[in-house]
């Protein structure tokens, strides 16, 4: 069965964001989400109106791939380059408030859980990510049938009808 390792991250995150928006009413942007920047290194707030769902989906994928992760780990991962005029740029961590609120909403939905070493994905969260990954991989095989043979050789385990 294909997993999050086998599909492009942008396709998985966008599909997962739509799924979270439709299926989980407890995952919704706070009132202040329309006015905040995601990091002190950014100049403007996100342009996408659904950026909160994309960030939640991205956090879920990161914890799936690299968990257990702490808020500090995610803050470093979502940070970036801060331009300082004529001085050399430096790395700046992302704001932790956005990450904490998103994690709390994902925990309330039952997709993440807290352990002493950090947040890990639950079996419910893993099954959702795996199911969406399988759908995306099947669509990729329809577009490019060569992937079915590669997947069969690599042990990904997708049924390849007529390959």
CSV table of N, CA and C in Angstrom, one decimal:
chain,number,residue,atom,x,y,z
A,1,UNK,N,0.8,-1.2,0.0
A,1,UNK,CA,0.0,0.0,0.0
A,1,UNK,C,0.9,1.2,0.0
A,2,UNK,N,0.6,2.2,-0.9
A,2,UNK,CA,1.4,3.4,-0.9
A,2,UNK,C,1.2,4.2,0.4
A,3,UNK,N,2.3,4.9,0.8
A,3,UNK,CA,2.2,5.8,2.0
A,3,UNK,C,2.6,7.2,1.6
A,4,UNK,N,2.8,8.0,2.6
A,4,UNK,CA,3.1,9.4,2.4
A,4,UNK,C,4.5,9.5,1.8
A,5,UNK,N,5.3,8.5,1.9
A,5,UNK,CA,6.7,8.5,1.4
A,5,UNK,C,6.7,8.4,-0.2
A,6,UNK,N,5.6,7.8,-0.7
A,6,UNK,CA,5.5,7.5,-2.1
A,6,UNK,C,4.8,8.5,-3.0
A,7,UNK,N,4.3,9.5,-2.5
A,7,UNK,CA,3.5,10.5,-3.3
A,7,UNK,C,4.2,11.9,-3.1
A,8,UNK,N,4.0,12.8,-4.0
A,8,UNK,CA,4.5,14.2,-3.9
A,8,UNK,C,3.9,14.9,-2.7
A,9,UNK,N,4.7,15.6,-1.9
A,9,UNK,CA,4.2,16.3,-0.8
A,9,UNK,C,3.1,17.3,-1.1
A,10,UNK,N,3.3,18.1,-2.2
A,10,UNK,CA,2.3,19.2,-2.5
A,10,UNK,C,0.9,18.6,-2.7
A,11,UNK,N,0.9,17.5,-3.5
A,11,UNK,CA,-0.4,16.8,-3.7
A,11,UNK,C,-1.1,16.3,-2.5
A,12,UNK,N,-0.3,15.6,-1.6
A,12,UNK,CA,-0.8,15.1,-0.4
A,12,UNK,C,-1.3,16.2,0.6
A,13,UNK,N,-0.5,17.2,0.7
A,13,UNK,CA,-0.9,18.3,1.6
A,13,UNK,C,-2.2,19.0,1.2
A,14,UNK,N,-2.3,19.3,-0.1
A,14,UNK,CA,-3.5,20.0,-0.6
A,14,UNK,C,-4.7,19.1,-0.4
A,15,UNK,N,-4.6,17.8,-0.7
A,15,UNK,CA,-5.7,16.8,-0.5
A,15,UNK,C,-6.1,16.7,0.9
A,16,UNK,N,-5.0,16.6,1.8
A,16,UNK,CA,-5.3,16.4,3.2
A,16,UNK,C,-5.9,17.7,3.8
A,17,UNK,N,-5.5,18.9,3.3
A,17,UNK,CA,-6.1,20.1,3.8
A,17,UNK,C,-7.6,20.2,3.5
A,18,UNK,N,-8.0,19.8,2.3
A,18,UNK,CA,-9.4,19.7,1.9
A,18,UNK,C,-10.2,18.7,2.8
A,19,UNK,N,-9.5,17.6,3.0
A,19,UNK,CA,-10.2,16.5,3.9
A,19,UNK,C,-10.4,17.0,5.3
A,20,UNK,N,-9.4,17.7,5.8
A,20,UNK,CA,-9.5,18.2,7.2
A,20,UNK,C,-10.6,19.3,7.3
A,21,UNK,N,-10.7,20.1,6.3
A,21,UNK,CA,-11.7,21.2,6.2
A,21,UNK,C,-13.1,20.6,6.2
A,22,UNK,N,-13.3,19.5,5.4
A,22,UNK,CA,-14.6,19.0,5.2
A,22,UNK,C,-15.0,18.1,6.4
A,23,UNK,N,-14.1,17.3,6.9
A,23,UNK,CA,-14.5,16.2,7.8
A,23,UNK,C,-14.3,16.5,9.3
A,24,UNK,N,-13.6,17.5,9.7
A,24,UNK,CA,-13.3,17.8,11.1
A,24,UNK,C,-13.7,19.2,11.4
A,25,UNK,N,-14.9,19.4,12.0
A,25,UNK,CA,-15.4,20.8,12.3
A,25,UNK,C,-14.5,21.5,13.4
A,26,UNK,N,-13.8,20.7,14.2
A,26,UNK,CA,-13.1,21.3,15.3
A,26,UNK,C,-11.7,21.9,14.8
A,27,UNK,N,-11.4,21.6,13.6
A,27,UNK,CA,-10.2,22.2,13.0
A,27,UNK,C,-10.7,23.4,12.1
A,28,UNK,N,-10.5,24.6,12.7
A,28,UNK,CA,-10.9,25.8,12.0
A,28,UNK,C,-9.9,26.9,12.5
A,29,UNK,N,-9.7,27.9,11.6
A,29,UNK,CA,-8.7,29.0,12.0
A,29,UNK,C,-9.3,29.8,13.1
A,30,UNK,N,-8.4,30.2,14.1
A,30,UNK,CA,-8.9,31.2,15.1
A,30,UNK,C,-9.2,32.5,14.5
A,31,UNK,N,-9.9,33.4,15.3
A,31,UNK,CA,-10.3,34.7,14.8
A,31,UNK,C,-9.1,35.5,14.3
A,32,UNK,N,-7.9,35.4,15.0
A,32,UNK,CA,-6.8,36.2,14.7
A,32,UNK,C,-6.0,35.7,13.5
A,33,UNK,N,-6.3,34.5,12.9
A,33,UNK,CA,-5.5,33.9,11.9
A,33,UNK,C,-5.5,34.8,10.6
A,34,UNK,N,-6.4,35.6,10.4
A,34,UNK,CA,-6.4,36.5,9.2
A,34,UNK,C,-5.4,37.7,9.2
A,35,UNK,N,-4.9,37.9,10.4
A,35,UNK,CA,-4.1,39.1,10.6
A,35,UNK,C,-2.6,38.8,11.0
A,36,UNK,N,-2.3,37.6,11.2
A,36,UNK,CA,-0.9,37.3,11.7
A,36,UNK,C,0.0,36.8,10.6
A,37,UNK,N,1.3,37.1,10.9
A,37,UNK,CA,2.3,36.5,10.0
A,37,UNK,C,2.7,35.2,10.6
A,38,UNK,N,3.3,34.3,9.8
A,38,UNK,CA,3.6,33.0,10.3
A,38,UNK,C,5.0,32.9,10.9
A,39,UNK,N,5.8,34.0,10.7
A,39,UNK,CA,7.1,34.1,11.3
A,39,UNK,C,7.5,35.5,11.4
A,40,UNK,N,8.5,35.8,12.3
A,40,UNK,CA,9.0,37.2,12.3
A,40,UNK,C,9.8,37.5,11.1
A,41,UNK,N,10.2,36.5,10.4
A,41,UNK,CA,11.0,36.7,9.2
A,41,UNK,C,10.2,37.0,7.9
A,42,UNK,N,8.9,36.9,8.0
A,42,UNK,CA,8.0,37.2,6.9
A,42,UNK,C,7.6,38.7,6.9
A,43,UNK,N,7.3,39.2,5.8
A,43,UNK,CA,6.9,40.6,5.7
A,43,UNK,C,5.3,40.7,5.7
A,44,UNK,N,4.6,39.7,5.3
A,44,UNK,CA,3.2,39.8,5.2
A,44,UNK,C,2.5,38.5,5.6
A,45,UNK,N,1.2,38.6,6.0
A,45,UNK,CA,0.5,37.4,6.3
A,45,UNK,C,0.3,36.5,5.1
A,46,UNK,N,-0.1,35.3,5.2
A,46,UNK,CA,-0.3,34.4,4.1
A,46,UNK,C,-1.4,34.9,3.2
A,47,UNK,N,-1.3,34.8,1.9
A,47,UNK,CA,-2.2,35.3,0.9
A,47,UNK,C,-3.4,34.3,0.8
A,48,UNK,N,-3.2,33.0,1.0
A,48,UNK,CA,-4.2,32.0,0.8
A,48,UNK,C,-5.2,32.1,2.0
A,49,UNK,N,-6.5,32.1,1.7
A,49,UNK,CA,-7.5,32.2,2.8
A,49,UNK,C,-7.6,30.9,3.6
A,50,UNK,N,-7.2,29.8,3.0
A,50,UNK,CA,-7.3,28.5,3.7
A,50,UNK,C,-5.9,28.1,4.2
A,51,UNK,N,-5.0,29.0,4.5
A,51,UNK,CA,-3.7,28.6,4.9
A,51,UNK,C,-3.7,27.9,6.2
A,52,UNK,N,-4.7,28.0,7.0
A,52,UNK,CA,-4.7,27.3,8.3
A,52,UNK,C,-4.8,25.8,8.1
A,53,UNK,N,-5.7,25.4,7.2
A,53,UNK,CA,-5.9,24.0,6.9
A,53,UNK,C,-4.6,23.4,6.2
A,54,UNK,N,-4.0,24.2,5.4
A,54,UNK,CA,-2.7,23.7,4.7
A,54,UNK,C,-1.7,23.5,5.8
A,55,UNK,N,-1.6,24.4,6.8
A,55,UNK,CA,-0.6,24.3,7.8
A,55,UNK,C,-0.9,23.1,8.7
A,56,UNK,N,-2.1,22.9,9.0
A,56,UNK,CA,-2.5,21.7,9.8
A,56,UNK,C,-2.2,20.4,9.1
A,57,UNK,N,-2.5,20.4,7.8
A,57,UNK,CA,-2.2,19.2,7.0
A,57,UNK,C,-0.6,19.0,6.9
A,58,UNK,N,0.1,20.0,6.8
A,58,UNK,CA,1.5,20.0,6.7
A,58,UNK,C,2.1,19.4,8.0
A,59,UNK,N,1.6,19.9,9.1
A,59,UNK,CA,2.1,19.4,10.4
A,59,UNK,C,1.8,18.0,10.6
A,60,UNK,N,0.6,17.6,10.1
A,60,UNK,CA,0.2,16.1,10.2
A,60,UNK,C,1.2,15.3,9.4
A,61,UNK,N,1.5,15.7,8.2
A,61,UNK,CA,2.4,15.0,7.3
A,61,UNK,C,3.8,14.9,8.0
A,62,UNK,N,4.3,16.1,8.5
A,62,UNK,CA,5.6,16.1,9.1
A,62,UNK,C,5.7,15.1,10.3
A,63,UNK,N,4.7,15.1,11.1
A,63,UNK,CA,4.7,14.2,12.3
A,63,UNK,C,4.6,12.8,11.8
A,64,UNK,N,3.9,12.5,10.7
A,64,UNK,CA,3.8,11.2,10.2
A,64,UNK,C,5.2,10.7,9.7
A,65,UNK,N,5.9,11.6,9.0
A,65,UNK,CA,7.2,11.2,8.5
A,65,UNK,C,8.3,11.2,9.5
A,66,UNK,N,8.3,12.2,10.4
A,66,UNK,CA,9.5,12.4,11.3
A,66,UNK,C,9.2,12.3,12.8
A,67,UNK,N,8.0,11.9,13.2
A,67,UNK,CA,7.6,12.0,14.6
A,67,UNK,C,8.4,11.0,15.4
A,68,UNK,N,8.5,11.2,16.7
A,68,UNK,CA,7.8,12.3,17.5
A,68,UNK,C,8.5,13.6,17.3
A,69,UNK,N,7.7,14.7,17.2
A,69,UNK,CA,8.3,16.1,17.0
A,69,UNK,C,7.7,17.0,18.1
A,70,UNK,N,8.5,17.9,18.6
A,70,UNK,CA,8.1,18.9,19.5
A,70,UNK,C,7.7,20.2,18.8
A,71,UNK,N,7.1,21.1,19.5
A,71,UNK,CA,6.7,22.4,19.0
A,71,UNK,C,8.0,23.1,18.5
A,72,UNK,N,9.1,23.0,19.3
A,72,UNK,CA,10.4,23.6,18.9
A,72,UNK,C,10.9,23.0,17.6
A,73,UNK,N,10.8,21.7,17.4
A,73,UNK,CA,11.2,21.1,16.2
A,73,UNK,C,10.4,21.7,15.0
A,74,UNK,N,9.1,21.8,15.1
A,74,UNK,CA,8.3,22.3,14.1
A,74,UNK,C,8.5,23.8,13.8
A,75,UNK,N,8.8,24.5,14.9
A,75,UNK,CA,9.1,25.9,14.7
A,75,UNK,C,10.4,26.1,13.9
A,76,UNK,N,11.3,25.3,14.1
A,76,UNK,CA,12.6,25.4,13.3
A,76,UNK,C,12.3,25.0,11.9
A,77,UNK,N,11.5,24.0,11.7
A,77,UNK,CA,11.3,23.5,10.3
A,77,UNK,C,10.5,24.5,9.5
A,78,UNK,N,9.5,25.2,10.1
A,78,UNK,CA,8.7,26.2,9.4
A,78,UNK,C,9.3,27.6,9.4
A,79,UNK,N,10.5,27.7,10.0
A,79,UNK,CA,11.1,29.0,10.0
A,79,UNK,C,11.8,29.2,8.6
A,80,UNK,N,12.5,30.3,8.5
A,80,UNK,CA,13.2,30.5,7.2
A,80,UNK,C,14.2,31.7,7.3
A,81,UNK,N,14.5,32.2,6.2
A,81,UNK,CA,15.5,33.3,6.1
A,81,UNK,C,14.9,34.6,6.4
A,82,UNK,N,15.5,35.4,7.3
A,82,UNK,CA,15.1,36.7,7.5
A,82,UNK,C,16.1,37.7,6.9
A,83,UNK,N,15.6,38.5,6.0
A,83,UNK,CA,16.4,39.5,5.3
A,83,UNK,C,16.7,40.6,6.3
A,84,UNK,N,17.9,41.1,6.3
A,84,UNK,CA,18.3,42.1,7.3
A,84,UNK,C,18.9,43.3,6.5
A,85,UNK,N,18.4,43.7,5.4
A,85,UNK,CA,18.9,44.8,4.7
A,85,UNK,C,20.3,44.5,4.0
A,86,UNK,N,21.3,45.3,4.3
A,86,UNK,CA,22.6,45.1,3.8
A,86,UNK,C,23.4,44.0,4.5
A,87,UNK,N,22.9,43.6,5.7
A,87,UNK,CA,23.6,42.6,6.5
A,87,UNK,C,23.2,41.2,6.0
A,88,UNK,N,24.0,40.2,6.2
A,88,UNK,CA,23.7,38.9,5.8
A,88,UNK,C,22.4,38.3,6.4
A,89,UNK,N,21.7,37.5,5.7
A,89,UNK,CA,20.4,37.0,6.2
A,89,UNK,C,20.7,35.9,7.3
A,90,UNK,N,19.8,35.7,8.2
A,90,UNK,CA,19.9,34.7,9.2
A,90,UNK,C,18.6,33.9,9.3
A,91,UNK,N,18.7,32.7,9.8
A,91,UNK,CA,17.6,31.8,10.0
A,91,UNK,C,16.8,32.3,11.2
A,92,UNK,N,15.4,32.4,11.1
A,92,UNK,CA,14.5,32.8,12.1
A,92,UNK,C,13.5,31.7,12.3
A,93,UNK,N,13.2,31.2,13.5
A,93,UNK,CA,12.2,30.2,13.7
A,93,UNK,C,10.8,30.8,13.5
A,94,UNK,N,9.9,29.9,13.1
A,94,UNK,CA,8.5,30.4,12.9
A,94,UNK,C,7.8,30.6,14.3
A,95,UNK,N,6.7,31.3,14.3
A,95,UNK,CA,6.0,31.6,15.5
A,95,UNK,C,5.4,30.3,16.1
A,96,UNK,N,5.5,30.1,17.4
A,96,UNK,CA,5.0,28.9,18.0
A,96,UNK,C,3.5,28.9,18.3
A,97,UNK,N,2.9,30.0,18.4
A,97,UNK,CA,1.5,30.1,18.7
A,97,UNK,C,0.7,29.4,17.6
A,98,UNK,N,1.0,29.7,16.4
A,98,UNK,CA,0.2,29.0,15.3
A,98,UNK,C,0.4,27.5,15.3
A,99,UNK,N,1.6,27.1,15.6
A,99,UNK,CA,1.9,25.6,15.6
A,99,UNK,C,1.2,25.0,16.8
A,100,UNK,N,1.3,25.6,18.0
A,100,UNK,CA,0.6,25.1,19.1
A,100,UNK,C,-0.9,25.0,18.9
A,101,UNK,N,-1.5,26.0,18.4
A,101,UNK,CA,-3.0,26.0,18.2
A,101,UNK,C,-3.4,24.9,17.2
A,102,UNK,N,-2.6,24.7,16.1
A,102,UNK,CA,-2.8,23.7,15.1
A,102,UNK,C,-2.7,22.3,15.7
A,103,UNK,N,-1.6,22.1,16.5
A,103,UNK,CA,-1.4,20.8,17.2
A,103,UNK,C,-2.6,20.5,18.1
A,104,UNK,N,-3.0,21.5,18.9
A,104,UNK,CA,-4.1,21.2,19.8
A,104,UNK,C,-5.4,20.9,19.1
A,105,UNK,N,-5.6,21.5,17.9
A,105,UNK,CA,-6.8,21.1,17.1
A,105,UNK,C,-6.7,19.7,16.6
A,106,UNK,N,-5.5,19.4,16.1
A,106,UNK,CA,-5.3,18.0,15.6
A,106,UNK,C,-5.4,17.0,16.7
A,107,UNK,N,-5.0,17.3,17.9
A,107,UNK,CA,-5.1,16.4,19.0
A,107,UNK,C,-6.6,16.2,19.4
A,108,UNK,N,-7.4,17.3,19.3
A,108,UNK,CA,-8.8,17.3,19.6
A,108,UNK,C,-9.5,16.4,18.6
A,109,UNK,N,-9.0,16.4,17.4
A,109,UNK,CA,-9.6,15.6,16.3
A,109,UNK,C,-9.2,14.1,16.4
A,110,UNK,N,-8.2,13.8,17.3
A,110,UNK,CA,-7.8,12.5,17.5
A,110,UNK,C,-6.8,12.0,16.4
A,111,UNK,N,-6.1,13.0,15.8
A,111,UNK,CA,-5.1,12.6,14.8
A,111,UNK,C,-3.7,12.6,15.3
A,112,UNK,N,-3.4,13.4,16.3
A,112,UNK,CA,-2.1,13.4,17.0
A,112,UNK,C,-2.3,13.1,18.5
A,113,UNK,N,-1.2,12.7,19.1
A,113,UNK,CA,-1.3,12.5,20.6
A,113,UNK,C,0.1,12.9,21.1
A,114,UNK,N,0.1,13.3,22.4
A,114,UNK,CA,1.3,13.8,23.1
A,114,UNK,C,1.9,12.7,23.8
A,115,UNK,N,3.2,12.5,23.6
A,115,UNK,CA,4.0,11.6,24.4
A,115,UNK,C,5.2,12.3,25.1
A,116,UNK,N,5.9,11.7,26.0
A,116,UNK,CA,7.0,12.4,26.6
A,116,UNK,C,8.1,12.9,25.6
A,117,UNK,N,8.2,12.3,24.5
A,117,UNK,CA,9.2,12.6,23.5
A,117,UNK,C,8.7,13.6,22.5
A,118,UNK,N,7.4,13.9,22.4
A,118,UNK,CA,6.9,14.8,21.4
A,118,UNK,C,5.6,14.3,20.9
A,119,UNK,N,5.0,15.0,19.9
A,119,UNK,CA,3.8,14.5,19.3
A,119,UNK,C,4.0,13.4,18.3
A,120,UNK,N,3.1,12.4,18.3
A,120,UNK,CA,3.1,11.3,17.4
A,120,UNK,C,1.7,11.2,16.7
A,121,UNK,N,1.7,10.6,15.6
A,121,UNK,CA,0.4,10.4,14.9
A,121,UNK,C,-0.3,9.2,15.4
A,122,UNK,N,-1.6,9.3,15.5
A,122,UNK,CA,-2.4,8.2,16.0
A,122,UNK,C,-2.7,7.2,14.9
A,123,UNK,N,-3.3,6.1,15.2
A,123,UNK,CA,-3.6,5.1,14.2
A,123,UNK,C,-4.7,5.7,13.2
A,124,UNK,N,-5.6,6.5,13.8
A,124,UNK,CA,-6.6,7.2,13.0
A,124,UNK,C,-6.0,8.1,12.0
A,125,UNK,N,-5.1,8.9,12.5
A,125,UNK,CA,-4.4,9.9,11.6
A,125,UNK,C,-3.6,9.2,10.5
A,126,UNK,N,-2.9,8.1,10.9
A,126,UNK,CA,-2.1,7.3,10.0
A,126,UNK,C,-2.9,6.7,8.9
A,127,UNK,N,-4.1,6.2,9.3
A,127,UNK,CA,-5.0,5.6,8.3
A,127,UNK,C,-5.5,6.6,7.3
A,128,UNK,N,-5.8,7.8,7.7
A,128,UNK,CA,-6.3,8.9,6.8
A,128,UNK,C,-5.2,9.3,5.8
A,129,UNK,N,-4.0,9.5,6.3
A,129,UNK,CA,-2.9,9.9,5.5
A,129,UNK,C,-2.6,8.8,4.5
A,130,UNK,N,-2.6,7.5,4.9
A,130,UNK,CA,-2.3,6.4,4.0
A,130,UNK,C,-3.4,6.2,3.0
A,131,UNK,N,-4.7,6.4,3.3
A,131,UNK,CA,-5.8,6.3,2.4
A,131,UNK,C,-5.7,7.4,1.3
A,132,UNK,N,-5.4,8.6,1.7
A,132,UNK,CA,-5.3,9.7,0.7
A,132,UNK,C,-4.0,9.5,-0.1
A,133,UNK,N,-3.0,8.9,0.4
A,133,UNK,CA,-1.8,8.6,-0.4
A,133,UNK,C,-2.1,7.6,-1.4
A,134,UNK,N,-2.8,6.6,-1.0
A,134,UNK,CA,-3.2,5.5,-2.0
A,134,UNK,C,-4.0,6.1,-3.1
A,135,UNK,N,-5.0,7.0,-2.8
A,135,UNK,CA,-5.8,7.6,-3.9
A,135,UNK,C,-4.9,8.4,-4.8
A,136,UNK,N,-4.0,9.2,-4.3
A,136,UNK,CA,-3.1,10.0,-5.1
A,136,UNK,C,-2.2,9.1,-6.0
A,137,UNK,N,-1.7,8.0,-5.4
A,137,UNK,CA,-0.8,7.1,-6.2
A,137,UNK,C,-1.6,6.4,-7.3
A,138,UNK,N,-2.8,6.1,-7.1
A,138,UNK,CA,-3.7,5.5,-8.1
A,138,UNK,C,-3.9,6.4,-9.3
A,139,UNK,N,-4.1,7.7,-8.9
A,139,UNK,CA,-4.3,8.7,-9.9
A,139,UNK,C,-3.0,8.9,-10.7
A,140,UNK,N,-1.9,8.9,-10.0
A,140,UNK,CA,-0.6,9.0,-10.7
A,140,UNK,C,-0.3,7.8,-11.7
A,141,UNK,N,-0.7,6.6,-11.3
A,141,UNK,CA,-0.6,5.5,-12.2
A,141,UNK,C,-1.4,5.6,-13.4
A,142,UNK,N,-2.6,6.2,-13.3
A,142,UNK,CA,-3.5,6.4,-14.4
A,142,UNK,C,-2.8,7.3,-15.4
A,143,UNK,N,-2.1,8.4,-14.9
A,143,UNK,CA,-1.5,9.3,-15.8
A,143,UNK,C,-0.2,8.7,-16.4
A,144,UNK,N,0.5,7.9,-15.6
A,144,UNK,CA,1.8,7.4,-16.0
A,144,UNK,C,1.9,5.9,-15.7
A,145,UNK,N,1.5,5.0,-16.6
A,145,UNK,CA,1.4,3.5,-16.3
A,145,UNK,C,2.8,2.9,-15.9
A,146,UNK,N,3.9,3.6,-16.3
A,146,UNK,CA,5.2,3.1,-15.9
A,146,UNK,C,5.4,3.0,-14.4
A,147,UNK,N,4.7,3.8,-13.7
A,147,UNK,CA,4.8,3.8,-12.2
A,147,UNK,C,4.3,2.5,-11.6
A,148,UNK,N,3.3,1.9,-12.3
A,148,UNK,CA,2.8,0.6,-11.8
A,148,UNK,C,3.9,-0.5,-11.7
A,149,UNK,N,4.7,-0.5,-12.8
A,149,UNK,CA,5.8,-1.5,-12.8
A,149,UNK,C,6.8,-1.1,-11.8
A,150,UNK,N,7.1,0.2,-11.6
A,150,UNK,CA,8.1,0.6,-10.7
A,150,UNK,C,7.6,0.3,-9.3
A,151,UNK,N,6.3,0.5,-9.0
A,151,UNK,CA,5.8,0.3,-7.7
A,151,UNK,C,5.8,-1.2,-7.4
A,152,UNK,N,5.5,-2.0,-8.4
A,152,UNK,CA,5.5,-3.5,-8.2
A,152,UNK,C,6.9,-4.0,-7.9
A,153,UNK,N,7.9,-3.4,-8.6
A,153,UNK,CA,9.3,-3.8,-8.3
A,153,UNK,C,9.8,-3.4,-7.0
A,154,UNK,N,9.3,-2.2,-6.6
A,154,UNK,CA,9.8,-1.6,-5.3
A,154,UNK,C,9.1,-2.1,-4.1
A,155,UNK,N,8.0,-2.9,-4.3
A,155,UNK,CA,7.3,-3.4,-3.2
A,155,UNK,C,6.3,-2.5,-2.6
A,156,UNK,N,5.8,-1.5,-3.4
A,156,UNK,CA,4.8,-0.5,-2.9
A,156,UNK,C,3.5,-1.2,-2.7
A,157,UNK,N,3.1,-2.2,-3.5
A,157,UNK,CA,2.0,-3.0,-3.3
A,157,UNK,C,0.7,-2.4,-3.9
A,158,UNK,N,0.7,-1.9,-5.1
A,158,UNK,CA,-0.5,-1.4,-5.7
A,158,UNK,C,-0.9,-2.4,-6.8
A,159,UNK,N,-2.1,-2.8,-6.9
A,159,UNK,CA,-2.6,-3.7,-7.9
A,159,UNK,C,-2.5,-3.0,-9.2
A,160,UNK,N,-1.9,-3.6,-10.2
A,160,UNK,CA,-1.6,-3.0,-11.5
A,160,UNK,C,-2.4,-3.7,-12.6
A,161,UNK,N,-3.7,-3.7,-12.6
A,161,UNK,CA,-4.6,-4.2,-13.5
A,161,UNK,C,-4.0,-4.9,-14.8
A,162,UNK,N,-3.4,-4.1,-15.7
A,162,UNK,CA,-2.9,-4.7,-17.0
A,162,UNK,C,-1.5,-4.4,-17.3
A,163,UNK,N,-0.6,-4.4,-16.3
A,163,UNK,CA,0.8,-4.1,-16.6
A,163,UNK,C,1.6,-5.3,-16.9
